[in-house]
CSV table of C-alpha atoms in Angstrom, one decimal:
chain,number,residue,atom,x,y,z
A,263,GLY,CA,-5.8,15.1,21.8
A,264,GLN,CA,-5.0,16.5,18.4
A,265,GLN,CA,-7.3,15.2,15.8
A,266,VAL,CA,-8.1,15.9,12.2
A,267,MET,CA,-11.6,15.0,11.1
A,268,GLN,CA,-12.4,14.6,7.4
A,269,ILE,CA,-15.8,14.3,5.7
A,270,PRO,CA,-17.3,12.7,3.7
A,271,GLN,CA,-15.9,9.2,4.0
A,272,TYR,CA,-17.0,8.3,0.5
A,273,GLN,CA,-18.2,10.3,-2.5
A,274,HIS,CA,-19.5,8.8,-5.7
A,275,VAL,CA,-20.1,11.3,-8.5
A,276,GLN,CA,-20.9,11.4,-12.2
A,277,GLU,CA,-18.0,12.3,-14.4
A,278,GLY,CA,-18.1,16.0,-14.9
A,279,GLU,CA,-19.6,16.8,-11.5
A,280,ASP,CA,-17.8,18.7,-8.8
A,281,PHE,CA,-16.3,17.1,-5.6
A,282,THR,CA,-15.4,18.6,-2.3
A,283,THR,CA,-13.9,17.1,0.8
A,284,TYR,CA,-13.6,19.0,4.1
A,285,CYS,CA,-11.2,18.8,7.0
A,286,ASN,CA,-11.4,20.2,10.5
A,287,SER,CA,-9.0,20.3,13.4
A,288,SER,CA,-9.8,20.6,17.0
A,289,THR,CA,-6.9,23.1,17.5
A,290,THR,CA,-5.0,25.6,15.3
A,291,LEU,CA,-2.7,24.1,12.8
A,292,SER,CA,0.7,25.3,11.7
A,293,ASN,CA,0.0,24.0,8.2
A,294,ILE,CA,-2.1,21.5,6.3
A,295,GLN,CA,-1.2,19.2,3.5
A,296,TRP,CA,-3.3,17.3,1.0
A,297,TYR,CA,-2.4,13.9,-0.4
A,298,LYS,CA,-3.9,11.7,-3.0
A,299,GLN,CA,-3.6,7.9,-2.7
A,300,ARG,CA,-4.5,5.5,-5.5
A,301,PRO,CA,-5.5,2.0,-4.5
A,302,GLY,CA,-2.3,0.1,-3.7
A,303,GLY,CA,-0.2,3.2,-3.9
A,304,HIS,CA,1.4,5.6,-1.5
A,305,PRO,CA,0.2,9.0,-0.5
A,306,VAL,CA,1.3,11.5,-3.1
A,307,PHE,CA,1.8,15.1,-1.9
A,308,LEU,CA,-0.5,17.5,-3.7
A,309,ILE,CA,0.0,20.8,-1.8
A,310,GLN,CA,0.7,22.5,1.5
A,311,LEU,CA,-1.2,25.5,2.9
A,312,VAL,CA,0.5,27.6,5.5
A,313,LYS,CA,-1.2,31.0,5.7
A,314,SER,CA,-4.5,31.9,7.3
A,315,GLY,CA,-7.2,32.2,4.6
A,316,GLU,CA,-4.9,30.9,1.9
A,317,VAL,CA,-6.3,29.6,-1.4
A,318,LYS,CA,-4.3,27.7,-3.9
A,319,LYS,CA,-5.2,26.3,-7.3
A,320,GLN,CA,-3.8,23.4,-9.3
A,321,LYS,CA,-5.7,23.2,-12.6
A,322,ARG,CA,-9.2,21.9,-11.6
A,323,LEU,CA,-8.2,21.5,-7.9
A,324,THR,CA,-8.8,24.4,-5.4
A,325,PHE,CA,-7.4,24.2,-1.9
A,326,GLN,CA,-8.5,26.5,1.0
A,327,PHE,CA,-7.2,27.0,4.5
A,328,GLY,CA,-9.6,28.6,6.9
A,329,GLU,CA,-9.0,32.0,8.6
A,330,ALA,CA,-8.6,30.3,12.0
A,331,LYS,CA,-6.3,27.7,10.5
A,332,LYS,CA,-8.5,25.0,11.8
A,333,ASN,CA,-10.2,23.8,8.7
A,334,SER,CA,-9.5,23.2,5.1
A,335,SER,CA,-11.1,22.0,1.9
A,336,LEU,CA,-10.3,20.5,-1.4
A,337,HIS,CA,-12.6,21.2,-4.3
A,338,ILE,CA,-12.3,19.5,-7.7
A,339,THR,CA,-14.2,21.0,-10.6
A,340,ALA,CA,-15.6,18.8,-13.4
A,341,THR,CA,-14.2,15.5,-12.2
A,342,GLN,CA,-12.5,13.1,-14.5
A,343,THR,CA,-11.9,9.4,-14.2
A,344,THR,CA,-8.2,10.1,-13.4
A,345,ASP,CA,-9.3,11.9,-10.2
A,346,VAL,CA,-10.3,8.5,-8.7
A,347,GLY,CA,-8.6,7.8,-5.4
A,348,THR,CA,-8.6,8.7,-1.7
A,349,TYR,CA,-7.8,12.2,-0.8
A,350,PHE,CA,-6.3,12.8,2.6
A,351,CYS,CA,-5.8,16.0,4.5
A,352,ALA,CA,-2.9,16.0,7.0
A,353,GLY,CA,-2.3,18.6,9.6
A,354,SER,CA,0.8,19.6,11.4
A,355,TYR,CA,0.9,21.6,14.6
A,356,SER,CA,4.5,22.7,14.3
A,357,SER,CA,6.9,22.9,11.4
A,358,ALA,CA,8.8,19.7,12.0
A,359,SER,CA,6.3,17.7,13.9
A,360,LYS,CA,4.3,14.6,12.9
A,361,ILE,CA,1.6,14.8,10.4
A,362,ILE,CA,-1.9,13.8,11.6
A,363,PHE,CA,-3.9,12.4,8.8
A,364,GLY,CA,-7.6,12.7,8.3
A,365,SER,CA,-9.5,9.5,7.6
A,366,GLY,CA,-9.6,10.3,3.9
A,367,THR,CA,-12.4,10.7,1.4
A,368,ARG,CA,-12.6,8.0,-1.2
A,369,LEU,CA,-13.7,9.4,-4.6
A,370,SER,CA,-15.2,7.2,-7.2
A,371,ILE,CA,-16.6,8.3,-10.5
A,372,ARG,CA,-19.3,7.0,-12.9
A,373,PRO,CA,-18.1,7.5,-16.5
B,233,GLU,CA,13.5,14.6,-8.5
B,234,PRO,CA,15.0,13.0,-5.4
B,235,GLU,CA,12.9,10.2,-3.8
B,236,VAL,CA,12.6,8.4,-0.6
B,237,THR,CA,13.2,4.7,-1.3
B,238,GLN,CA,12.0,1.8,0.8
B,239,THR,CA,12.9,-1.9,0.8
B,240,PRO,CA,11.6,-4.4,0.5
B,241,SER,CA,8.3,-3.6,-1.2
B,242,HIS,CA,6.6,-6.6,0.4
B,243,GLN,CA,7.7,-8.6,3.4
B,244,VAL,CA,6.0,-11.8,4.6
B,245,THR,CA,6.9,-12.9,8.1
B,246,GLN,CA,5.8,-15.5,10.6
B,247,MET,CA,4.2,-14.2,13.7
B,248,GLY,CA,6.8,-13.8,16.5
B,249,GLN,CA,9.7,-13.2,14.1
B,250,GLU,CA,11.6,-9.9,13.9
B,251,VAL,CA,11.5,-7.7,10.8
B,252,ILE,CA,13.6,-4.7,9.7
B,253,LEU,CA,12.1,-2.3,7.2
B,254,ARG,CA,14.6,-0.1,5.4
B,255,CYS,CA,14.4,3.4,4.1
B,256,VAL,CA,16.8,5.7,2.3
B,257,PRO,CA,15.6,9.2,2.9
B,258,ILE,CA,16.4,12.1,0.5
B,259,SER,CA,20.1,12.8,0.9
B,260,ASN,CA,20.1,16.3,2.4
B,261,HIS,CA,17.0,15.8,4.6
B,262,LEU,CA,17.3,16.0,8.4
B,263,TYR,CA,13.9,14.8,9.7
B,264,PHE,CA,12.7,11.3,9.3
B,265,TYR,CA,9.4,9.6,10.0
B,266,TRP,CA,7.7,6.3,10.0
B,267,TYR,CA,3.9,5.9,9.4
B,268,ARG,CA,1.7,2.9,9.0
B,269,GLN,CA,-1.5,2.3,7.2
B,270,ILE,CA,-3.7,-0.7,8.1
B,271,LEU,CA,-5.6,-1.8,5.0
B,272,GLY,CA,-8.6,0.4,4.4
B,273,GLN,CA,-7.7,2.8,7.2
B,274,LYS,CA,-6.0,6.2,7.5
B,275,VAL,CA,-2.2,6.8,7.7
B,276,GLU,CA,-1.0,6.8,11.4
B,277,PHE,CA,2.1,8.4,12.7
B,278,LEU,CA,4.6,6.1,14.5
B,279,VAL,CA,7.7,8.0,15.2
B,280,SER,CA,9.9,11.0,14.2
B,281,PHE,CA,13.7,11.1,14.3
B,282,TYR,CA,16.1,14.0,14.3
B,283,ASN,CA,19.7,14.4,15.2
B,284,ASN,CA,20.1,10.7,15.9
B,285,GLU,CA,17.3,10.5,18.4
B,286,ILE,CA,13.6,10.0,18.6
B,287,SER,CA,11.9,13.4,18.7
B,288,GLU,CA,8.3,12.2,19.0
B,289,LYS,CA,6.5,8.9,19.1
B,290,SER,CA,2.9,7.7,19.2
B,291,GLU,CA,1.1,5.3,21.5
B,292,ILE,CA,1.5,2.7,18.8
B,293,PHE,CA,5.3,2.9,19.0
B,294,ASP,CA,5.8,0.7,22.0
B,295,ASP,CA,8.8,-1.4,23.2
B,296,GLN,CA,8.2,-3.7,20.3
B,297,PHE,CA,9.4,-1.0,17.9
B,298,SER,CA,12.8,0.7,17.4
B,299,VAL,CA,14.4,2.9,14.9
B,300,GLU,CA,17.9,3.4,13.9
B,301,ARG,CA,20.0,5.4,11.5
B,302,PRO,CA,23.0,3.1,11.3
B,303,ASP,CA,24.9,5.1,8.7
B,304,GLY,CA,24.6,8.3,6.8
B,305,SER,CA,21.9,7.1,4.5
B,306,ASN,CA,19.7,4.4,5.9
B,307,PHE,CA,16.8,4.8,8.3
B,308,THR,CA,15.4,1.5,9.7
B,309,LEU,CA,12.3,0.4,11.6
B,310,LYS,CA,12.7,-2.8,13.5
B,311,ILE,CA,9.6,-4.7,14.8
B,312,ARG,CA,10.4,-7.4,17.3
B,313,SER,CA,8.2,-10.4,17.9
B,314,THR,CA,5.7,-9.4,15.2
B,315,LYS,CA,2.0,-9.9,15.8
B,316,LEU,CA,-0.9,-10.4,13.3
B,317,GLU,CA,-2.1,-6.8,13.9
B,318,ASP,CA,1.3,-5.5,12.7
B,319,SER,CA,0.2,-6.3,9.2
B,320,ALA,CA,0.0,-3.0,7.3
B,321,MET,CA,1.7,-0.7,4.9
B,322,TYR,CA,4.7,1.1,6.5
B,323,PHE,CA,5.7,4.4,5.0
B,324,CYS,CA,8.9,6.2,5.6
B,325,ALA,CA,9.0,10.0,5.1
B,326,SER,CA,11.7,12.6,5.2
B,327,MET,CA,11.8,16.4,5.4
B,328,GLY,CA,14.6,18.8,4.7
B,329,ALA,CA,14.6,21.5,7.4
B,330,ILE,CA,12.5,23.3,9.9
B,331,ASP,CA,10.6,25.4,7.4
B,332,SER,CA,6.9,25.7,7.3
B,333,ASN,CA,7.0,25.4,3.5
B,334,GLN,CA,8.7,22.1,3.5
B,335,PRO,CA,6.4,19.0,3.0
B,336,GLN,CA,7.2,15.5,4.1
B,337,HIS,CA,8.2,13.3,1.2
B,338,PHE,CA,6.9,9.7,1.4
B,339,GLY,CA,8.4,6.5,0.1
B,340,ASP,CA,6.4,3.9,-1.8
B,341,GLY,CA,5.9,1.9,1.4
B,342,THR,CA,6.6,-1.7,2.5
B,343,ARG,CA,3.7,-4.0,2.7
B,344,LEU,CA,4.2,-6.1,5.8
B,345,SER,CA,2.2,-9.3,6.0
B,346,ILE,CA,2.3,-11.3,9.3
B,347,LEU,CA,1.2,-15.0,9.0
């Protein structure tokens, strides 16, 4: 079936270090979204990638969508304590269909 | 900015009872979804709804579950005869149109606790 795999499950970094989480789908995606969830909170939409090979930046966050539209990554440069949370990728196989979430990467930061 | 609103924020119910979780999607949105997240796990798709009918549902969404759009604004999830394993955060989401640039907007969720 359609699955979105995400690694790593946990990442513990020193403040100022970089962080990357990766997602991979078994089949080609229509689009992929990234969400951040703080403990006790709801998933907050960060960005959506649609085009093959697309790269988007939001300040220290860089999002990539693979050429085959099967994988994606989120990279945070110089992490800050405010970056703490769980980052989920979520893939969609057609425009209005369900989102399939990855298992998330929980980011914790040592000050 | 328009938001998806969910009520209640927390629902505590005895096992075997029925619960109704309510959502008010963004007003001009056409596609509606329910997801759930068991504590510490990933968000799982339950059901999607368009044009007053279910367009897709997951294996989780069995006969115990139903959805309804009783009027022009509310979108409800009913869980009959609740079980302990139904305890989770339930998120409603809505989307505007069939457009690959449209994300789904999530509500804050309802925490359902089954005792």
